[in-house]
PDB file of C-alpha atoms in Angstrom:
ATOM      1  CA  MET A  21      28.062 -42.131  46.565  1.00 47.00           C
ATOM      2  CA  ARG A  22      26.690 -39.598  48.903  1.00 48.00           C
ATOM      3  CA  LYS A  23      28.865 -36.793  47.378  1.00 48.00           C
ATOM      4  CA  ALA A  24      27.527 -37.780  43.824  1.00 49.00           C
ATOM      5  CA  ALA A  25      23.925 -37.785  45.154  1.00 46.00           C
ATOM      6  CA  LYS A  26      24.425 -34.320  46.561  1.00 46.00           C
ATOM      7  CA  GLU A  27      25.936 -33.030  43.380  1.00 49.00           C
ATOM      8  CA  ARG A  28      22.917 -34.396  41.420  1.00 49.00           C
ATOM      9  CA  VAL A  29      20.509 -32.717  43.723  1.00 41.00           C
ATOM     10  CA  PHE A  30      22.479 -29.339  43.484  1.00 46.00           C
ATOM     11  CA  CYS A  31      22.365 -29.522  39.592  1.00 46.00           C
ATOM     12  CA  LEU A  32      18.680 -30.379  39.630  1.00 46.00           C
ATOM     13  CA  ALA A  33      17.900 -27.344  41.863  1.00 46.00           C
ATOM     14  CA  ALA A  34      19.886 -25.057  39.831  1.00 45.00           C
ATOM     15  CA  LEU A  35      18.237 -26.278  36.595  1.00 45.00           C
ATOM     16  CA  VAL A  36      14.833 -25.705  38.226  1.00 41.00           C
ATOM     17  CA  ILE A  37      15.955 -22.246  39.228  1.00 44.00           C
ATOM     18  CA  LEU A  38      17.323 -21.348  35.846  1.00 41.00           C
ATOM     19  CA  THR A  39      14.147 -22.740  34.069  1.00 45.00           C
ATOM     20  CA  GLY A  40      12.042 -20.433  36.392  1.00 47.00           C
ATOM     21  CA  CYS A  41      14.112 -17.358  35.570  1.00 47.00           C
ATOM     22  CA  MET A  42      13.928 -17.969  31.848  1.00 47.00           C
ATOM     23  CA  GLY A  43      10.198 -18.533  32.183  1.00 51.00           C
ATOM     24  CA  SER A  44       9.860 -15.043  33.837  1.00 65.00           C
ATOM     25  CA  VAL A  45      11.662 -13.121  30.920  1.00 80.00           C
ATOM     26  CA  ARG A  46       9.213 -10.443  29.836  1.00 82.00           C
ATOM     27  CA  HIS A  47       9.118  -9.493  26.280  1.00 91.00           C
ATOM     28  CA  PRO A  48       7.807  -6.189  24.829  1.00 92.00           C
ATOM     29  CA  THR A  49       4.336  -5.690  23.511  1.00 96.00           C
ATOM     30  CA  TYR A  50       4.360  -3.803  20.137  1.00 97.00           C
ATOM     31  CA  TYR A  51       1.578  -1.509  18.823  1.00 96.00           C
ATOM     32  CA  THR A  52       0.765   0.080  15.626  1.00 94.00           C
ATOM     33  CA  LEU A  53      -1.684   2.759  14.499  1.00 93.00           C
ATOM     34  CA  ASN A  54      -4.219   1.868  11.877  1.00 89.00           C
ATOM     35  CA  LEU A  55      -6.108   4.537   9.989  1.00 88.00           C
ATOM     36  CA  PRO A  56      -8.805   3.699   7.588  1.00 86.00           C
ATOM     37  CA  ALA A  57      -7.725   3.986   3.970  1.00 84.00           C
ATOM     38  CA  PRO A  58      -8.630   7.037   2.298  1.00 83.00           C
ATOM     39  CA  PRO A  59     -11.168   7.013  -0.561  1.00 78.00           C
ATOM     40  CA  ASP A  60     -10.046   6.823  -4.198  1.00 74.00           C
ATOM     41  CA  PRO A  61      -9.135  10.396  -5.408  1.00 70.00           C
ATOM     42  CA  PRO A  62     -11.593  12.106  -7.598  1.00 66.00           C
ATOM     43  CA  ALA A  63     -11.025  12.972 -11.224  1.00 59.00           C
ATOM     44  CA  ALA A  64      -8.478  15.669 -11.351  1.00 58.00           C
ATOM     45  CA  GLN A  65      -9.657  19.052 -12.092  1.00 62.00           C
ATOM     46  CA  ASN A  66      -7.189  21.989 -12.676  1.00 67.00           C
ATOM     47  CA  ALA A  67      -4.653  19.639 -10.760  1.00 70.00           C
ATOM     48  CA  HIS A  68      -1.346  20.769 -12.202  1.00 80.00           C
ATOM     49  CA  ALA A  69       1.040  21.140  -9.420  1.00 91.00           C
ATOM     50  CA  SER A  70       2.981  18.368  -7.828  1.00 94.00           C
ATOM     51  CA  LEU A  71       3.982  17.778  -4.201  1.00 96.00           C
ATOM     52  CA  ALA A  72       6.812  16.099  -2.297  1.00 97.00           C
ATOM     53  CA  VAL A  73       6.217  15.424   1.431  1.00 98.00           C
ATOM     54  CA  ARG A  74       9.466  15.207   3.482  1.00 97.00           C
ATOM     55  CA  GLU A  75       9.679  12.731   6.337  1.00 97.00           C
ATOM     56  CA  PHE A  76       8.094  14.339   9.414  1.00 98.00           C
ATOM     57  CA  ARG A  77      10.360  15.277  12.303  1.00 98.00           C
ATOM     58  CA  ALA A  78       9.757  14.647  15.816  1.00 97.00           C
ATOM     59  CA  PRO A  79      11.384  15.208  19.292  1.00 96.00           C
ATOM     60  CA  THR A  80      13.936  12.717  20.260  1.00 95.00           C
ATOM     61  CA  TYR A  81      12.011  10.978  22.889  1.00 95.00           C
ATOM     62  CA  LEU A  82       9.134  10.239  20.330  1.00 95.00           C
ATOM     63  CA  ARG A  83      11.787   8.533  18.118  1.00 94.00           C
ATOM     64  CA  GLN A  84      13.106   5.945  20.669  1.00 92.00           C
ATOM     65  CA  GLY A  85      10.263   3.492  20.029  1.00 94.00           C
ATOM     66  CA  ALA A  86       8.723   3.524  23.363  1.00 97.00           C
ATOM     67  CA  ILE A  87       5.079   4.606  24.094  1.00 97.00           C
ATOM     68  CA  VAL A  88       5.259   7.947  25.877  1.00 97.00           C
ATOM     69  CA  TYR A  89       3.391   9.062  29.042  1.00 97.00           C
ATOM     70  CA  ARG A  90       3.441  12.238  31.083  1.00 96.00           C
ATOM     71  CA  THR A  91       2.771  12.353  34.832  1.00 95.00           C
ATOM     72  CA  SER A  92       2.978  16.378  34.764  1.00 95.00           C
ATOM     73  CA  PRO A  93       3.748  18.855  31.940  1.00 92.00           C
ATOM     74  CA  GLU A  94       7.397  18.757  32.678  1.00 94.00           C
ATOM     75  CA  GLN A  95       7.792  15.185  33.266  1.00 96.00           C
ATOM     76  CA  ILE A  96       8.061  12.505  30.567  1.00 95.00           C
ATOM     77  CA  GLY A  97       8.052   8.652  30.994  1.00 96.00           C
ATOM     78  CA  LEU A  98       8.576   5.943  28.583  1.00 96.00           C
ATOM     79  CA  TYR A  99       7.025   2.552  28.904  1.00 96.00           C
ATOM     80  CA  ALA A 100       9.639  -0.175  28.981  1.00 93.00           C
ATOM     81  CA  TYR A 101       7.496  -2.985  27.653  1.00 96.00           C
ATOM     82  CA  HIS A 102       5.157  -1.192  25.467  1.00 97.00           C
ATOM     83  CA  ARG A 103       6.682  -0.019  22.160  1.00 97.00           C
ATOM     84  CA  TRP A 104       5.659   1.117  18.728  1.00 97.00           C
ATOM     85  CA  ALA A 105       6.199  -1.411  15.907  1.00 96.00           C
ATOM     86  CA  MET A 106       6.757   1.355  13.427  1.00 93.00           C
ATOM     87  CA  ASP A 107       8.675   4.761  13.803  1.00 95.00           C
ATOM     88  CA  PRO A 108       5.694   7.268  14.328  1.00 95.00           C
ATOM     89  CA  ARG A 109       7.365   9.586  11.818  1.00 96.00           C
ATOM     90  CA  ASP A 110       6.909   7.019   9.061  1.00 95.00           C
ATOM     91  CA  PHE A 111       3.484   6.449  10.017  1.00 95.00           C
ATOM     92  CA  VAL A 112       2.364  10.083   9.992  1.00 97.00           C
ATOM     93  CA  THR A 113       4.263  10.791   6.751  1.00 97.00           C
ATOM     94  CA  ASN A 114       2.660   7.963   4.863  1.00 95.00           C
ATOM     95  CA  ALA A 115      -0.824   8.839   6.227  1.00 96.00           C
ATOM     96  CA  VAL A 116      -0.397  12.427   5.112  1.00 96.00           C
ATOM     97  CA  VAL A 117       0.776  11.314   1.739  1.00 96.00           C
ATOM     98  CA  GLU A 118      -2.220   9.099   1.169  1.00 94.00           C
ATOM     99  CA  ARG A 119      -4.679  11.652   2.265  1.00 94.00           C
ATOM    100  CA  LEU A 120      -3.226  14.467   0.113  1.00 94.00           C
ATOM    101  CA  ARG A 121      -3.051  12.040  -2.785  1.00 92.00           C
ATOM    102  CA  ALA A 122      -6.866  11.143  -2.176  1.00 91.00           C
ATOM    103  CA  SER A 123      -7.792  14.850  -2.224  1.00 88.00           C
ATOM    104  CA  GLY A 124      -7.305  15.153  -5.955  1.00 87.00           C
ATOM    105  CA  VAL A 125      -6.032  18.659  -5.751  1.00 88.00           C
ATOM    106  CA  PHE A 126      -2.382  17.827  -6.790  1.00 91.00           C
ATOM    107  CA  ALA A 127      -1.307  16.214  -9.890  1.00 90.00           C
ATOM    108  CA  GLY A 128       1.056  13.994  -8.048  1.00 91.00           C
ATOM    109  CA  VAL A 129       2.081  13.530  -4.327  1.00 94.00           C
ATOM    110  CA  LYS A 130       4.982  11.482  -3.270  1.00 95.00           C
ATOM    111  CA  VAL A 131       7.526  11.163  -0.425  1.00 96.00           C
ATOM    112  CA  TYR A 132      10.424  13.460  -0.911  1.00 95.00           C
ATOM    113  CA  ASP A 133      13.528  11.944  -2.303  1.00 92.00           C
ATOM    114  CA  GLY A 134      15.735  14.981  -2.223  1.00 89.00           C
ATOM    115  CA  SER A 135      15.076  15.858  -6.055  1.00 88.00           C
ATOM    116  CA  ARG A 136      13.574  19.082  -7.328  1.00 86.00           C
ATOM    117  CA  ASN A 137      11.196  17.460  -9.669  1.00 91.00           C
ATOM    118  CA  ALA A 138       8.135  18.712  -7.735  1.00 94.00           C
ATOM    119  CA  ASP A 139       6.508  22.111  -7.506  1.00 95.00           C
ATOM    120  CA  TYR A 140       5.991  22.182  -3.797  1.00 96.00           C
ATOM    121  CA  VAL A 141       7.590  20.448  -0.743  1.00 97.00           C
ATOM    122  CA  LEU A 142       5.737  19.846   2.551  1.00 97.00           C
ATOM    123  CA  SER A 143       7.597  19.753   5.805  1.00 98.00           C
ATOM    124  CA  GLY A 144       6.000  18.637   8.924  1.00 98.00           C
ATOM    125  CA  ARG A 145       6.550  17.800  12.583  1.00 98.00           C
ATOM    126  CA  LEU A 146       5.012  15.245  14.858  1.00 98.00           C
ATOM    127  CA  GLU A 147       4.983  17.486  18.001  1.00 97.00           C
ATOM    128  CA  LYS A 148       3.146  15.095  20.504  1.00 97.00           C
ATOM    129  CA  LEU A 149       1.973  11.425  20.549  1.00 98.00           C
ATOM    130  CA  GLU A 150       1.565  10.753  24.310  1.00 97.00           C
ATOM    131  CA  GLU A 151      -0.524   9.582  27.153  1.00 98.00           C
ATOM    132  CA  LEU A 152      -1.491  12.250  29.707  1.00 97.00           C
ATOM    133  CA  ASP A 153      -1.647  11.072  33.482  1.00 95.00           C
ATOM    134  CA  TYR A 154      -2.432  14.289  35.225  1.00 92.00           C
ATOM    135  CA  GLN A 155      -5.411  16.808  35.759  1.00 83.00           C
ATOM    136  CA  GLY A 156      -7.611  13.914  36.619  1.00 86.00           C
ATOM    137  CA  GLY A 157      -8.297  10.635  34.407  1.00 89.00           C
ATOM    138  CA  VAL A 158      -6.225   9.406  31.537  1.00 96.00           C
ATOM    139  CA  LYS A 159      -6.062  11.315  28.128  1.00 97.00           C
ATOM    140  CA  VAL A 160      -3.979  11.140  24.825  1.00 98.00           C
ATOM    141  CA  GLN A 161      -2.602  14.158  23.123  1.00 98.00           C
ATOM    142  CA  VAL A 162      -1.575  14.370  19.428  1.00 98.00           C
ATOM    143  CA  ALA A 163      -0.136  17.547  17.883  1.00 98.00           C
ATOM    144  CA  ILE A 164       0.992  18.049  14.329  1.00 98.00           C
ATOM    145  CA  SER A 165       2.233  20.805  12.390  1.00 98.00           C
ATOM    146  CA  ALA A 166       3.228  21.387   8.768  1.00 98.00           C
ATOM    147  CA  GLU A 167       4.135  23.878   6.129  1.00 97.00           C
ATOM    148  CA  MET A 168       4.333  23.891   2.232  1.00 97.00           C
ATOM    149  CA  THR A 169       6.996  25.832   0.355  1.00 96.00           C
ATOM    150  CA  SER A 170       7.464  26.432  -3.232  1.00 95.00           C
ATOM    151  CA  ILE A 171      10.553  24.792  -4.550  1.00 93.00           C
ATOM    152  CA  ALA A 172      11.035  27.445  -7.192  1.00 93.00           C
ATOM    153  CA  THR A 173      10.988  30.609  -4.833  1.00 94.00           C
ATOM    154  CA  GLY A 174      11.254  29.143  -1.457  1.00 94.00           C
ATOM    155  CA  ALA A 175       8.057  31.043  -0.390  1.00 95.00           C
ATOM    156  CA  ILE A 176       5.748  29.600   2.150  1.00 95.00           C
ATOM    157  CA  ALA A 177       2.517  28.768   0.440  1.00 94.00           C
ATOM    158  CA  TRP A 178       0.502  27.188   3.355  1.00 95.00           C
ATOM    159  CA  SER A 179       1.027  26.166   7.022  1.00 96.00           C
ATOM    160  CA  ASN A 180      -1.074  24.687   9.718  1.00 97.00           C
ATOM    161  CA  ALA A 181      -0.928  23.288  13.270  1.00 98.00           C
ATOM    162  CA  VAL A 182      -3.372  21.219  15.126  1.00 98.00           C
ATOM    163  CA  SER A 183      -3.580  19.712  18.576  1.00 98.00           C
ATOM    164  CA  GLU A 184      -6.041  17.150  19.653  1.00 98.00           C
ATOM    165  CA  ILE A 185      -6.704  15.927  23.378  1.00 97.00           C
ATOM    166  CA  GLU A 186      -9.223  13.221  24.138  1.00 97.00           C
ATOM    167  CA  ASP A 187     -10.199  11.170  27.348  1.00 97.00           C
ATOM    168  CA  VAL A 188      -9.362   7.398  27.568  1.00 97.00           C
ATOM    169  CA  ASP A 189     -12.287   5.201  28.843  1.00 91.00           C
ATOM    170  CA  ARG A 190      -9.983   2.554  30.379  1.00 90.00           C
ATOM    171  CA  ARG A 191      -6.716   2.966  32.394  1.00 87.00           C
ATOM    172  CA  ASP A 192      -4.583   0.273  30.328  1.00 93.00           C
ATOM    173  CA  VAL A 193      -2.207   0.814  27.355  1.00 96.00           C
ATOM    174  CA  PRO A 194      -4.232  -1.091  24.665  1.00 96.00           C
ATOM    175  CA  ALA A 195      -7.008   1.570  25.454  1.00 97.00           C
ATOM    176  CA  VAL A 196      -4.565   4.314  25.184  1.00 97.00           C
ATOM    177  CA  VAL A 197      -3.248   3.035  21.902  1.00 97.00           C
ATOM    178  CA  SER A 198      -6.727   2.720  20.564  1.00 96.00           C
ATOM    179  CA  GLU A 199      -7.638   6.244  21.445  1.00 97.00           C
ATOM    180  CA  MET A 200      -4.205   7.462  19.992  1.00 97.00           C
ATOM    181  CA  ASN A 201      -5.314   6.048  16.761  1.00 96.00           C
ATOM    182  CA  ARG A 202      -8.711   7.819  16.718  1.00 96.00           C
ATOM    183  CA  THR A 203      -7.206  11.132  17.743  1.00 97.00           C
ATOM    184  CA  MET A 204      -4.301  10.700  15.138  1.00 97.00           C
ATOM    185  CA  GLN A 205      -6.926  10.205  12.498  1.00 96.00           C
ATOM    186  CA  ARG A 206      -8.739  13.445  13.629  1.00 96.00           C
ATOM    187  CA  ALA A 207      -5.442  15.413  13.768  1.00 97.00           C
ATOM    188  CA  ILE A 208      -4.321  14.530  10.331  1.00 96.00           C
ATOM    189  CA  GLU A 209      -7.730  15.319   8.842  1.00 95.00           C
ATOM    190  CA  LYS A 210      -7.797  18.708  10.458  1.00 96.00           C
ATOM    191  CA  LEU A 211      -4.276  19.314   9.284  1.00 96.00           C
ATOM    192  CA  VAL A 212      -4.645  18.574   5.706  1.00 94.00           C
ATOM    193  CA  THR A 213      -8.306  19.330   4.973  1.00 92.00           C
ATOM    194  CA  PRO A 214      -7.890  23.137   4.915  1.00 90.00           C
ATOM    195  CA  LEU A 215      -5.054  22.606   2.296  1.00 88.00           C
ATOM    196  CA  SER A 216      -7.111  20.102   0.286  1.00 78.00           C
ATOM    197  CA  ALA A 217     -10.246  22.411   0.392  1.00 72.00           C
ATOM    198  CA  GLY A 218      -8.811  25.632  -0.492  1.00 64.00           C
ATOM    199  CA  TRP A 219      -5.695  24.869  -2.516  1.00 63.00           C
ATOM    200  CA  VAL A 220      -7.011  25.866  -5.974  1.00 54.00           C
ATOM    201  CA  GLU A 221      -7.805  29.175  -4.862  1.00 55.00           C
ATOM    202  CA  ARG A 222      -4.847  29.650  -2.668  1.00 58.00           C
ATOM    203  CA  ARG A 223      -2.517  28.521  -5.490  1.00 59.00           C
ATOM    204  CA  ALA A 224      -3.842  31.207  -7.854  1.00 54.00           C
ATOM    205  CA  GLN A 225      -3.166  33.757  -5.274  1.00 58.00           C
ATOM    206  CA  VAL A 226       0.471  32.482  -4.469  1.00 54.00           C
ATOM    207  CA  GLU A 227       1.308  32.339  -8.164  1.00 54.00           C
ATOM    208  CA  ALA A 228      -0.319  35.601  -9.252  1.00 53.00           C
ATOM    209  CA  PRO A 229       2.849  37.687  -8.580  1.00 52.00           C
ATOM    210  CA  ASN A 230       4.954  35.345 -10.750  1.00 50.00           C
ATOM    211  CA  THR A 231       2.660  35.886 -13.802  1.00 46.00           C
ATOM    212  CA  LYS A 232       3.195  39.731 -14.040  1.00 42.00           C
TER     213      LYS A 232
END
């Protein structure tokens, strides 16, 4: 009887310990960027060229899902429990497609599917999407580059690169993500606005040699 009682006490203690361990398991928190929807495109005027946008590339460490921080220009860290719910490359690709489509300067804008049924293809790279924890305070940096080439000739018709750094008002991950969202919006607008604003004139210059 005394042995059975000891076994019951032992089992109960083990169950309490196991329950406590299970209750302390930490699950990742997932975040997403959420840019405002672009306006409806204006009525097309002299929009004849079509554009396909390749999936943006990114460094390997930005493709692993974890939110990235730097404690120095040379040292990269990854948050273990703070992760992106969506591949940042997909997010940037879709956002660029939506904003170029809304510009109304192309007859059609779509995600590149490997076919050649478009006049131009845009290739881009998400260079940086990270928290900066050095040089005082907390900041975020977003850097994006892109170039557009003619499918018919392979000539580069346009290119641009932007880098935005902004301060974060609170030292926590949700505040960092919120500022990344605002900074990403500004970076994408600065990336594509020069293309949208001057493409009609630039297209005439690019295609002029082909008309001779």
